[in-house]
Each structure stands twice: as C-alpha cells, then as structure tokens.
Amino acid sequence: MRNPFFLADRYVIPGLYRLLAMNLRRRGLLEVEIARILGISVSNVSRYLRMKRGAILRLENLGEALKFTDELAESIIAGKRVDLAFSIYKIASELLARKLICEFHRSIDGIDSCNVCPEIFKGNF
C-alpha cells in the first residue's frame, strides 16, 4: 500500500498546483506571472494548463479542492502575503483527512479499506 505522503507528493500536490494555475489563468494572469507566483518555470505552467502535468488525479471533480484553491487564488490576487507551499500542503492534508482521496487510492492500490489518512491528519484543522 502506498502511504499518504507518497500520494500527496505524487498526485495531490501537483493536482493542487494545476488547479491554482488554471484559476489564476481564468482570472487573467499571464503564464509568466503565474510562473513567478508559483515559483515554477513557464513551461511547467503551460503543462499544468494543458493538463499534461498534475492531471492524473482529477481534483476539479472535488468541490472542496476547487473551493480551497479558489480562496487561495483570491488571496494571491488581492495582494495578501501568502506562504504558497504551506497553503498547498495544508489543503492537501485537509483533502486527505476528509478521506476525499480514498477512492483514487483504492483504484491505484486495490485496497478495500484504509483509515490511515484521517488518523494521521485528524485535529490539524
């Protein structure tokens, strides 16, 4: 069984960066501006926007992921000081704690039941 930190690093966090990049693009930011904000290359932004990176786990199907990344994008656009890495990690932890990634985890690992994420991340929010 893959551990929650592997899932977060390999699938959830790139998916959140993709959602955030797409959100910022919809708000009119250029790819170069998004790259500067996210601390990544313009080519990585382009891959996020073209669904070539961070798209294995389709987080846009999770309302909570959209809500959290929309709030983060709003803070960025408003010029608020944002610790981007901390915010992304916190969102990822919240999604895992709420068992919103369990179905995907079951699909790649073939497990029937697991309660690791809620136990690890409970009480952190």
N, CA and C atoms as an extended XYZ file, in Angstrom:
375
Properties=species:S:1:pos:R:3:atomname:S:1:resname:S:1:resid:I:1 pbc="F F F"
N         0.837       -1.182        0.000 N   MET     1
C         0.000        0.000        0.000 CA  MET     1
C         0.881        1.245        0.000 C   MET     1
N         0.544        2.166       -0.876 N   ARG     2
C         1.274        3.431       -0.909 CA  ARG     2
C         0.857        4.277        0.291 C   ARG     2
N         1.826        4.963        0.878 N   ASN     3
C         1.500        5.755        2.060 CA  ASN     3
C         0.920        7.114        1.655 C   ASN     3
N         0.250        7.800        2.580 N   PRO     4
C        -0.397        9.072        2.270 CA  PRO     4
C         0.576       10.144        1.783 C   PRO     4
N         1.803       10.094        2.254 N   PHE     5
C         2.766       11.110        1.851 CA  PHE     5
C         3.204       10.904        0.405 C   PHE     5
N         3.288        9.651       -0.012 N   PHE     6
C         3.566        9.349       -1.419 CA  PHE     6
C         2.421        9.867       -2.283 C   PHE     6
N         1.182        9.575       -1.889 N   LEU     7
C         0.018       10.039       -2.650 CA  LEU     7
C        -0.007       11.555       -2.750 C   LEU     7
N         0.260       12.217       -1.638 N   ALA     8
C         0.251       13.678       -1.637 CA  ALA     8
C         1.323       14.224       -2.566 C   ALA     8
N         2.528       13.697       -2.455 N   ASP     9
C         3.647       14.202       -3.251 CA  ASP     9
C         3.484       13.904       -4.734 C   ASP     9
N         3.004       12.734       -5.044 N   ARG    10
C         2.938       12.295       -6.444 CA  ARG    10
C         1.692       12.779       -7.175 C   ARG    10
N         0.559       12.888       -6.455 N   TYR    11
C        -0.702       13.168       -7.127 CA  TYR    11
C        -1.430       14.415       -6.615 C   TYR    11
N        -1.585       14.534       -5.305 N   VAL    12
C        -2.430       15.594       -4.753 CA  VAL    12
C        -1.790       16.970       -4.930 C   VAL    12
N        -0.551       17.130       -4.530 N   ILE    13
C         0.098       18.445       -4.598 CA  ILE    13
C         0.234       18.935       -6.040 C   ILE    13
N         0.700       18.110       -6.986 N   PRO    14
C         0.718       18.593       -8.378 CA  PRO    14
C        -0.684       18.956       -8.887 C   PRO    14
N        -1.686       18.187       -8.458 N   GLY    15
C        -3.056       18.498       -8.852 CA  GLY    15
C        -3.528       19.834       -8.303 C   GLY    15
N        -3.130       20.146       -7.084 N   LEU    16
C        -3.497       21.438       -6.493 CA  LEU    16
C        -2.793       22.590       -7.200 C   LEU    16
N        -1.529       22.404       -7.532 N   TYR    17
C        -0.822       23.436       -8.296 CA  TYR    17
C        -1.496       23.647       -9.653 C   TYR    17
N        -1.952       22.554      -10.274 N   ARG    18
C        -2.642       22.671      -11.562 CA  ARG    18
C        -3.937       23.460      -11.401 C   ARG    18
N        -4.736       23.130      -10.388 N   LEU    19
C        -5.975       23.873      -10.152 CA  LEU    19
C        -5.702       25.344       -9.898 C   LEU    19
N        -4.669       25.628       -9.118 N   LEU    20
C        -4.334       27.015       -8.818 CA  LEU    20
C        -3.880       27.746      -10.078 C   LEU    20
N        -3.047       27.106      -10.885 N   ALA    21
C        -2.592       27.720      -12.139 CA  ALA    21
C        -3.781       28.005      -13.053 C   ALA    21
N        -4.701       27.061      -13.154 N   MET    22
C        -5.881       27.251      -14.000 CA  MET    22
C        -6.760       28.378      -13.468 C   MET    22
N        -6.898       28.454      -12.164 N   ASN    23
C        -7.697       29.503      -11.540 CA  ASN    23
C        -7.088       30.878      -11.808 C   ASN    23
N        -5.786       30.983      -11.631 N   LEU    24
C        -5.113       32.266      -11.866 CA  LEU    24
C        -5.193       32.658      -13.341 C   LEU    24
N        -5.120       31.694      -14.232 N   ARG    25
C        -5.231       31.973      -15.672 CA  ARG    25
C        -6.627       32.484      -15.997 C   ARG    25
N        -7.659       31.860      -15.425 N   ARG    26
C        -9.039       32.322      -15.636 CA  ARG    26
C        -9.230       33.748      -15.137 C   ARG    26
N        -8.455       34.133      -14.159 N   ARG    27
C        -8.551       35.485      -13.617 CA  ARG    27
C        -7.736       36.485      -14.434 C   ARG    27
N        -7.147       36.027      -15.537 N   GLY    28
C        -6.484       36.930      -16.463 CA  GLY    28
C        -4.981       37.039      -16.335 C   GLY    28
N        -4.365       36.281      -15.448 N   LEU    29
C        -2.911       36.352      -15.320 CA  LEU    29
C        -2.243       35.629      -16.486 C   LEU    29
N        -1.115       36.146      -16.897 N   LEU    30
C        -0.322       35.521      -17.948 CA  LEU    30
C         0.471       34.359      -17.369 C   LEU    30
N         0.880       33.449      -18.244 N   GLU    31
C         1.649       32.291      -17.797 CA  GLU    31
C         2.926       32.704      -17.081 C   GLU    31
N         3.565       33.758      -17.550 N   VAL    32
C         4.807       34.216      -16.913 CA  VAL    32
C         4.531       34.730      -15.498 C   VAL    32
N         3.389       35.384      -15.299 N   GLU    33
C         3.015       35.864      -13.963 CA  GLU    33
C         2.689       34.686      -13.038 C   GLU    33
N         1.982       33.711      -13.572 N   ILE    34
C         1.640       32.525      -12.786 CA  ILE    34
C         2.910       31.790      -12.381 C   ILE    34
N         3.857       31.682      -13.309 N   ALA    35
C         5.129       31.011      -13.015 CA  ALA    35
C         5.856       31.709      -11.876 C   ALA    35
N         5.869       33.033      -11.905 N   ARG    36
C         6.539       33.794      -10.845 CA  ARG    36
C         5.855       33.553       -9.503 C   ARG    36
N         4.540       33.588       -9.487 N   ILE    37
C         3.782       33.391       -8.249 CA  ILE    37
C         3.994       31.986       -7.688 C   ILE    37
N         3.940       30.979       -8.563 N   LEU    38
C         4.057       29.589       -8.115 CA  LEU    38
C         5.501       29.155       -7.913 C   LEU    38
N         6.442       29.963       -8.392 N   GLY    39
C         7.850       29.615       -8.238 CA  GLY    39
C         8.268       28.452       -9.120 C   GLY    39
N         7.667       28.371      -10.298 N   ILE    40
C         7.977       27.305      -11.251 CA  ILE    40
C         8.266       27.926      -12.615 C   ILE    40
N         8.692       27.103      -13.552 N   SER    41
C         9.001       27.606      -14.891 CA  SER    41
C         7.715       27.854      -15.686 C   SER    41
N         7.833       28.700      -16.698 N   VAL    42
C         6.702       28.971      -17.583 CA  VAL    42
C         6.276       27.685      -18.297 C   VAL    42
N         7.244       26.852      -18.656 N   SER    43
C         6.890       25.591      -19.327 CA  SER    43
C         6.089       24.674      -18.399 C   SER    43
N         6.386       24.680      -17.110 N   ASN    44
C         5.575       23.894      -16.166 CA  ASN    44
C         4.160       24.446      -16.067 C   ASN    44
N         4.030       25.765      -16.057 N   VAL    45
C         2.695       26.373      -16.041 CA  VAL    45
C         1.931       25.930      -17.279 C   VAL    45
N         2.581       25.983      -18.420 N   SER    46
C         1.949       25.568      -19.670 CA  SER    46
C         1.488       24.114      -19.594 C   SER    46
N         2.301       23.260      -19.026 N   ARG    47
C         1.922       21.845      -18.896 CA  ARG    47
C         0.740       21.670      -17.936 C   ARG    47
N         0.714       22.446      -16.860 N   TYR    48
C        -0.441       22.393      -15.962 CA  TYR    48
C        -1.707       22.803      -16.715 C   TYR    48
N        -1.620       23.888      -17.470 N   LEU    49
C        -2.791       24.415      -18.160 CA  LEU    49
C        -3.262       23.495      -19.285 C   LEU    49
N        -2.355       22.761      -19.903 N   ARG    50
C        -2.717       21.830      -20.979 CA  ARG    50
C        -3.019       20.431      -20.446 C   ARG    50
N        -3.096       20.295      -19.130 N   MET    51
C        -3.415       19.018      -18.484 CA  MET    51
C        -2.361       17.950      -18.763 C   MET    51
N        -1.119       18.357      -18.931 N   LYS    52
C        -0.017       17.423      -19.147 CA  LYS    52
C         0.729       17.145      -17.850 C   LYS    52
N         0.396       17.882      -16.817 N   ARG    53
C         1.057       17.728      -15.520 CA  ARG    53
C        -0.001       17.921      -14.430 C   ARG    53
N         0.036       17.068      -13.414 N   GLY    54
C        -0.887       17.208      -12.290 CA  GLY    54
C        -2.317       16.830      -12.609 C   GLY    54
N        -2.519       16.020      -13.662 N   ALA    55
C        -3.884       15.718      -14.088 CA  ALA    55
C        -4.286       14.260      -13.892 C   ALA    55
N        -3.405       13.432      -13.338 N   ILE    56
C        -3.774       12.027      -13.122 CA  ILE    56
C        -4.923       11.936      -12.120 C   ILE    56
N        -4.831       12.697      -11.056 N   LEU    57
C        -5.902       12.790      -10.067 CA  LEU    57
C        -6.703       14.041      -10.409 C   LEU    57
N        -7.941       13.876      -10.822 N   ARG    58
C        -8.761       14.990      -11.306 CA  ARG    58
C        -9.418       15.714      -10.126 C   ARG    58
N        -8.664       16.588       -9.511 N   LEU    59
C        -9.149       17.290       -8.321 CA  LEU    59
C       -10.280       18.262       -8.630 C   LEU    59
N       -10.430       18.647       -9.897 N   GLU    60
C       -11.526       19.562      -10.231 CA  GLU    60
C       -12.887       18.903      -10.011 C   GLU    60
N       -12.904       17.592       -9.815 N   ASN    61
C       -14.147       16.890       -9.502 CA  ASN    61
C       -14.479       16.934       -8.009 C   ASN    61
N       -13.588       17.490       -7.224 N   LEU    62
C       -13.814       17.631       -5.780 CA  LEU    62
C       -14.138       19.088       -5.464 C   LEU    62
N       -15.360       19.333       -5.051 N   GLY    63
C       -15.769       20.700       -4.740 CA  GLY    63
C       -14.883       21.366       -3.704 C   GLY    63
N       -14.444       20.599       -2.716 N   GLU    64
C       -13.596       21.162       -1.666 CA  GLU    64
C       -12.258       21.635       -2.227 C   GLU    64
N       -11.681       20.866       -3.140 N   ALA    65
C       -10.400       21.258       -3.742 CA  ALA    65
C       -10.570       22.548       -4.532 C   ALA    65
N       -11.669       22.655       -5.265 N   LEU    66
C       -11.936       23.883       -6.021 CA  LEU    66
C       -12.127       25.069       -5.085 C   LEU    66
N       -12.872       24.848       -4.004 N   LYS    67
C       -13.127       25.930       -3.040 CA  LYS    67
C       -11.828       26.412       -2.402 C   LYS    67
N       -11.014       25.470       -1.944 N   PHE    68
C        -9.760       25.843       -1.283 CA  PHE    68
C        -8.809       26.563       -2.235 C   PHE    68
N        -8.682       26.065       -3.470 N   THR    69
C        -7.760       26.717       -4.413 CA  THR    69
C        -8.315       28.054       -4.882 C   THR    69
N        -9.641       28.180       -4.936 N   ASP    70
C       -10.239       29.471       -5.292 CA  ASP    70
C        -9.957       30.505       -4.207 C   ASP    70
N       -10.079       30.106       -2.950 N   GLU    71
C        -9.770       31.019       -1.842 CA  GLU    71
C        -8.302       31.423       -1.864 C   GLU    71
N        -7.434       30.480       -2.171 N   LEU    72
C        -6.005       30.775       -2.252 CA  LEU    72
C        -5.725       31.735       -3.402 C   LEU    72
N        -6.331       31.493       -4.559 N   ALA    73
C        -6.153       32.388       -5.712 CA  ALA    73
C        -6.663       33.789       -5.386 C   ALA    73
N        -7.784       33.862       -4.704 N   GLU    74
C        -8.349       35.164       -4.323 CA  GLU    74
C        -7.381       35.930       -3.423 C   GLU    74
N        -6.780       35.247       -2.472 N   SER    75
C        -5.798       35.892       -1.588 CA  SER    75
C        -4.596       36.392       -2.376 C   SER    75
N        -4.141       35.590       -3.335 N   ILE    76
C        -2.995       35.984       -4.162 CA  ILE    76
C        -3.340       37.215       -4.983 C   ILE    76
N        -4.503       37.201       -5.643 N   ILE    77
C        -4.936       38.323       -6.480 CA  ILE    77
C        -5.122       39.581       -5.640 C   ILE    77
N        -5.606       39.420       -4.415 N   ALA    78
C        -5.836       40.565       -3.523 CA  ALA    78
C        -4.535       41.146       -2.983 C   ALA    78
N        -3.421       40.499       -3.288 N   GLY    79
C        -2.126       41.007       -2.844 CA  GLY    79
C        -1.773       40.643       -1.417 C   GLY    79
N        -2.521       39.702       -0.842 N   LYS    80
C        -2.206       39.279        0.520 CA  LYS    80
C        -0.920       38.473        0.526 C   LYS    80
N        -0.210       38.557        1.603 N   ARG    81
C         1.024       37.776        1.752 CA  ARG    81
C         0.639       36.314        1.993 C   ARG    81
N         1.070       35.440        1.100 N   VAL    82
C         0.678       34.033        1.139 CA  VAL    82
C         1.926       33.166        1.139 C   VAL    82
N         1.993       32.233        2.071 N   ASP    83
C         3.036       31.209        2.033 CA  ASP    83
C         2.458       30.083        1.192 C   ASP    83
N         2.811       30.094       -0.092 N   LEU    84
C         2.182       29.200       -1.051 CA  LEU    84
C         2.397       27.731       -0.708 C   LEU    84
N         3.620       27.345       -0.420 N   ALA    85
C         3.901       25.935       -0.116 CA  ALA    85
C         3.092       25.487        1.102 C   ALA    85
N         3.097       26.285        2.164 N   PHE    86
C         2.338       25.941        3.365 CA  PHE    86
C         0.856       25.792        3.035 C   PHE    86
N         0.317       26.721        2.257 N   SER    87
C        -1.105       26.682        1.908 CA  SER    87
C        -1.454       25.436        1.105 C   SER    87
N        -0.618       25.090        0.136 N   ILE    88
C        -0.855       23.895       -0.681 CA  ILE    88
C        -0.783       22.640        0.187 C   ILE    88
N         0.218       22.578        1.075 N   TYR    89
C         0.350       21.406        1.956 CA  TYR    89
C        -0.845       21.294        2.894 C   TYR    89
N        -1.319       22.415        3.382 N   LYS    90
C        -2.468       22.415        4.285 CA  LYS    90
C        -3.724       21.928        3.558 C   LYS    90
N        -3.912       22.387        2.323 N   ILE    91
C        -5.060       21.933        1.534 CA  ILE    91
C        -4.952       20.429        1.272 C   ILE    91
N        -3.773       19.976        0.890 N   ALA    92
C        -3.564       18.543        0.635 CA  ALA    92
C        -3.878       17.730        1.889 C   ALA    92
N        -3.406       18.192        3.035 N   SER    93
C        -3.666       17.492        4.301 CA  SER    93
C        -5.154       17.441        4.603 C   SER    93
N        -5.833       18.531        4.341 N   GLU    94
C        -7.277       18.587        4.580 CA  GLU    94
C        -8.020       17.596        3.681 C   GLU    94
N        -7.657       17.530        2.417 N   LEU    95
C        -8.306       16.589        1.496 CA  LEU    95
C        -8.073       15.145        1.935 C   LEU    95
N        -6.857       14.857        2.376 N   LEU    96
C        -6.547       13.509        2.858 CA  LEU    96
C        -7.299       13.201        4.154 C   LEU    96
N        -7.342       14.150        5.076 N   ALA    97
C        -8.016       13.935        6.360 CA  ALA    97
C        -9.504       13.668        6.181 C   ALA    97
N       -10.103       14.319        5.202 N   ARG    98
C       -11.538       14.156        4.954 CA  ARG    98
C       -11.854       12.921        4.106 C   ARG    98
N       -10.835       12.131        3.819 N   LYS    99
C       -10.990       10.892        3.046 CA  LYS    99
C       -11.472       11.146        1.621 C   LYS    99
N       -11.113       12.300        1.068 N   LEU   100
C       -11.553       12.645       -0.277 CA  LEU   100
C       -10.667       12.050       -1.365 C   LEU   100
N        -9.537       11.490       -0.966 N   ILE   101
C        -8.616       10.883       -1.926 CA  ILE   101
C        -8.694        9.354       -1.846 C   ILE   101
N        -9.494        8.829       -0.940 N   CYS   102
C        -9.554        7.378       -0.704 CA  CYS   102
C        -9.962        6.586       -1.945 C   CYS   102
N       -10.949        7.056       -2.680 N   GLU   103
C       -11.397        6.320       -3.869 CA  GLU   103
C       -10.257        6.190       -4.882 C   GLU   103
N        -9.540        7.283       -5.097 N   PHE   104
C        -8.388        7.238       -6.001 CA  PHE   104
C        -7.335        6.273       -5.463 C   PHE   104
N        -7.068        6.344       -4.162 N   HIS   105
C        -6.078        5.465       -3.537 CA  HIS   105
C        -6.464        3.999       -3.739 C   HIS   105
N        -7.733        3.696       -3.532 N   ARG   106
C        -8.198        2.321       -3.749 CA  ARG   106
C        -7.996        1.891       -5.200 C   ARG   106
N        -8.211        2.808       -6.128 N   SER   107
C        -8.100        2.454       -7.546 CA  SER   107
C        -6.666        2.140       -7.964 C   SER   107
N        -5.687        2.779       -7.343 N   ILE   108
C        -4.299        2.513       -7.747 CA  ILE   108
C        -3.640        1.430       -6.906 C   ILE   108
N        -4.189        1.160       -5.724 N   ASP   109
C        -3.582        0.160       -4.839 CA  ASP   109
C        -4.410       -1.107       -4.677 C   ASP   109
N        -5.667       -1.058       -5.069 N   GLY   110
C        -6.514       -2.232       -4.931 CA  GLY   110
C        -6.845       -2.591       -3.495 C   GLY   110
N        -6.835       -1.607       -2.611 N   ILE   111
C        -7.167       -1.869       -1.210 CA  ILE   111
C        -8.669       -1.712       -0.993 C   ILE   111
N        -9.196       -2.409       -0.017 N   ASP   112
C       -10.622       -2.332        0.273 CA  ASP   112
C       -10.939       -1.266        1.311 C   ASP   112
N       -10.136       -1.224        2.339 N   SER   113
C       -10.428       -0.327        3.445 CA  SER   113
C        -9.134        0.204        4.036 C   SER   113
N        -9.165        1.461        4.372 N   CYS   114
C        -7.987        2.093        4.970 CA  CYS   114
C        -8.465        3.298        5.761 C   CYS   114
N        -7.886        3.522        6.895 N   ASN   115
C        -8.253        4.660        7.723 CA  ASN   115
C        -7.013        5.434        8.158 C   ASN   115
N        -5.948        5.315        7.384 N   VAL   116
C        -4.672        5.922        7.758 CA  VAL   116
C        -4.740        7.445        7.726 C   VAL   116
N        -5.233        8.019        6.624 N   CYS   117
C        -5.213        9.480        6.486 CA  CYS   117
C        -5.975       10.214        7.591 C   CYS   117
N        -7.229        9.821        7.885 N   PRO   118
C        -7.924       10.526        8.959 CA  PRO   118
C        -7.217       10.413       10.305 C   PRO   118
N        -6.563        9.286       10.535 N   GLU   119
C        -5.831        9.110       11.793 CA  GLU   119
C        -4.587        9.989       11.844 C   GLU   119
N        -3.876       10.074       10.748 N   ILE   120
C        -2.646       10.871       10.711 CA  ILE   120
C        -2.951       12.358       10.799 C   ILE   120
N        -3.963       12.796       10.056 N   PHE   121
C        -4.199       14.232        9.902 CA  PHE   121
C        -5.309       14.787       10.783 C   PHE   121
N        -5.936       13.962       11.623 N   LYS   122
C        -7.048       14.457       12.443 CA  LYS   122
C        -6.580       15.547       13.401 C   LYS   122
N        -7.458       16.497       13.610 N   GLY   123
C        -7.168       17.551       14.570 CA  GLY   123
C        -6.184       18.601       14.100 C   GLY   123
N        -5.781       18.535       12.838 N   ASN   124
C        -4.828       19.525       12.341 CA  ASN   124
C        -5.507       20.766       11.791 C   ASN   124
N        -6.836       20.778       11.800 N   PHE   125
C        -7.513       21.896       11.155 CA  PHE   125
C        -8.471       22.522       12.094 C   PHE   125
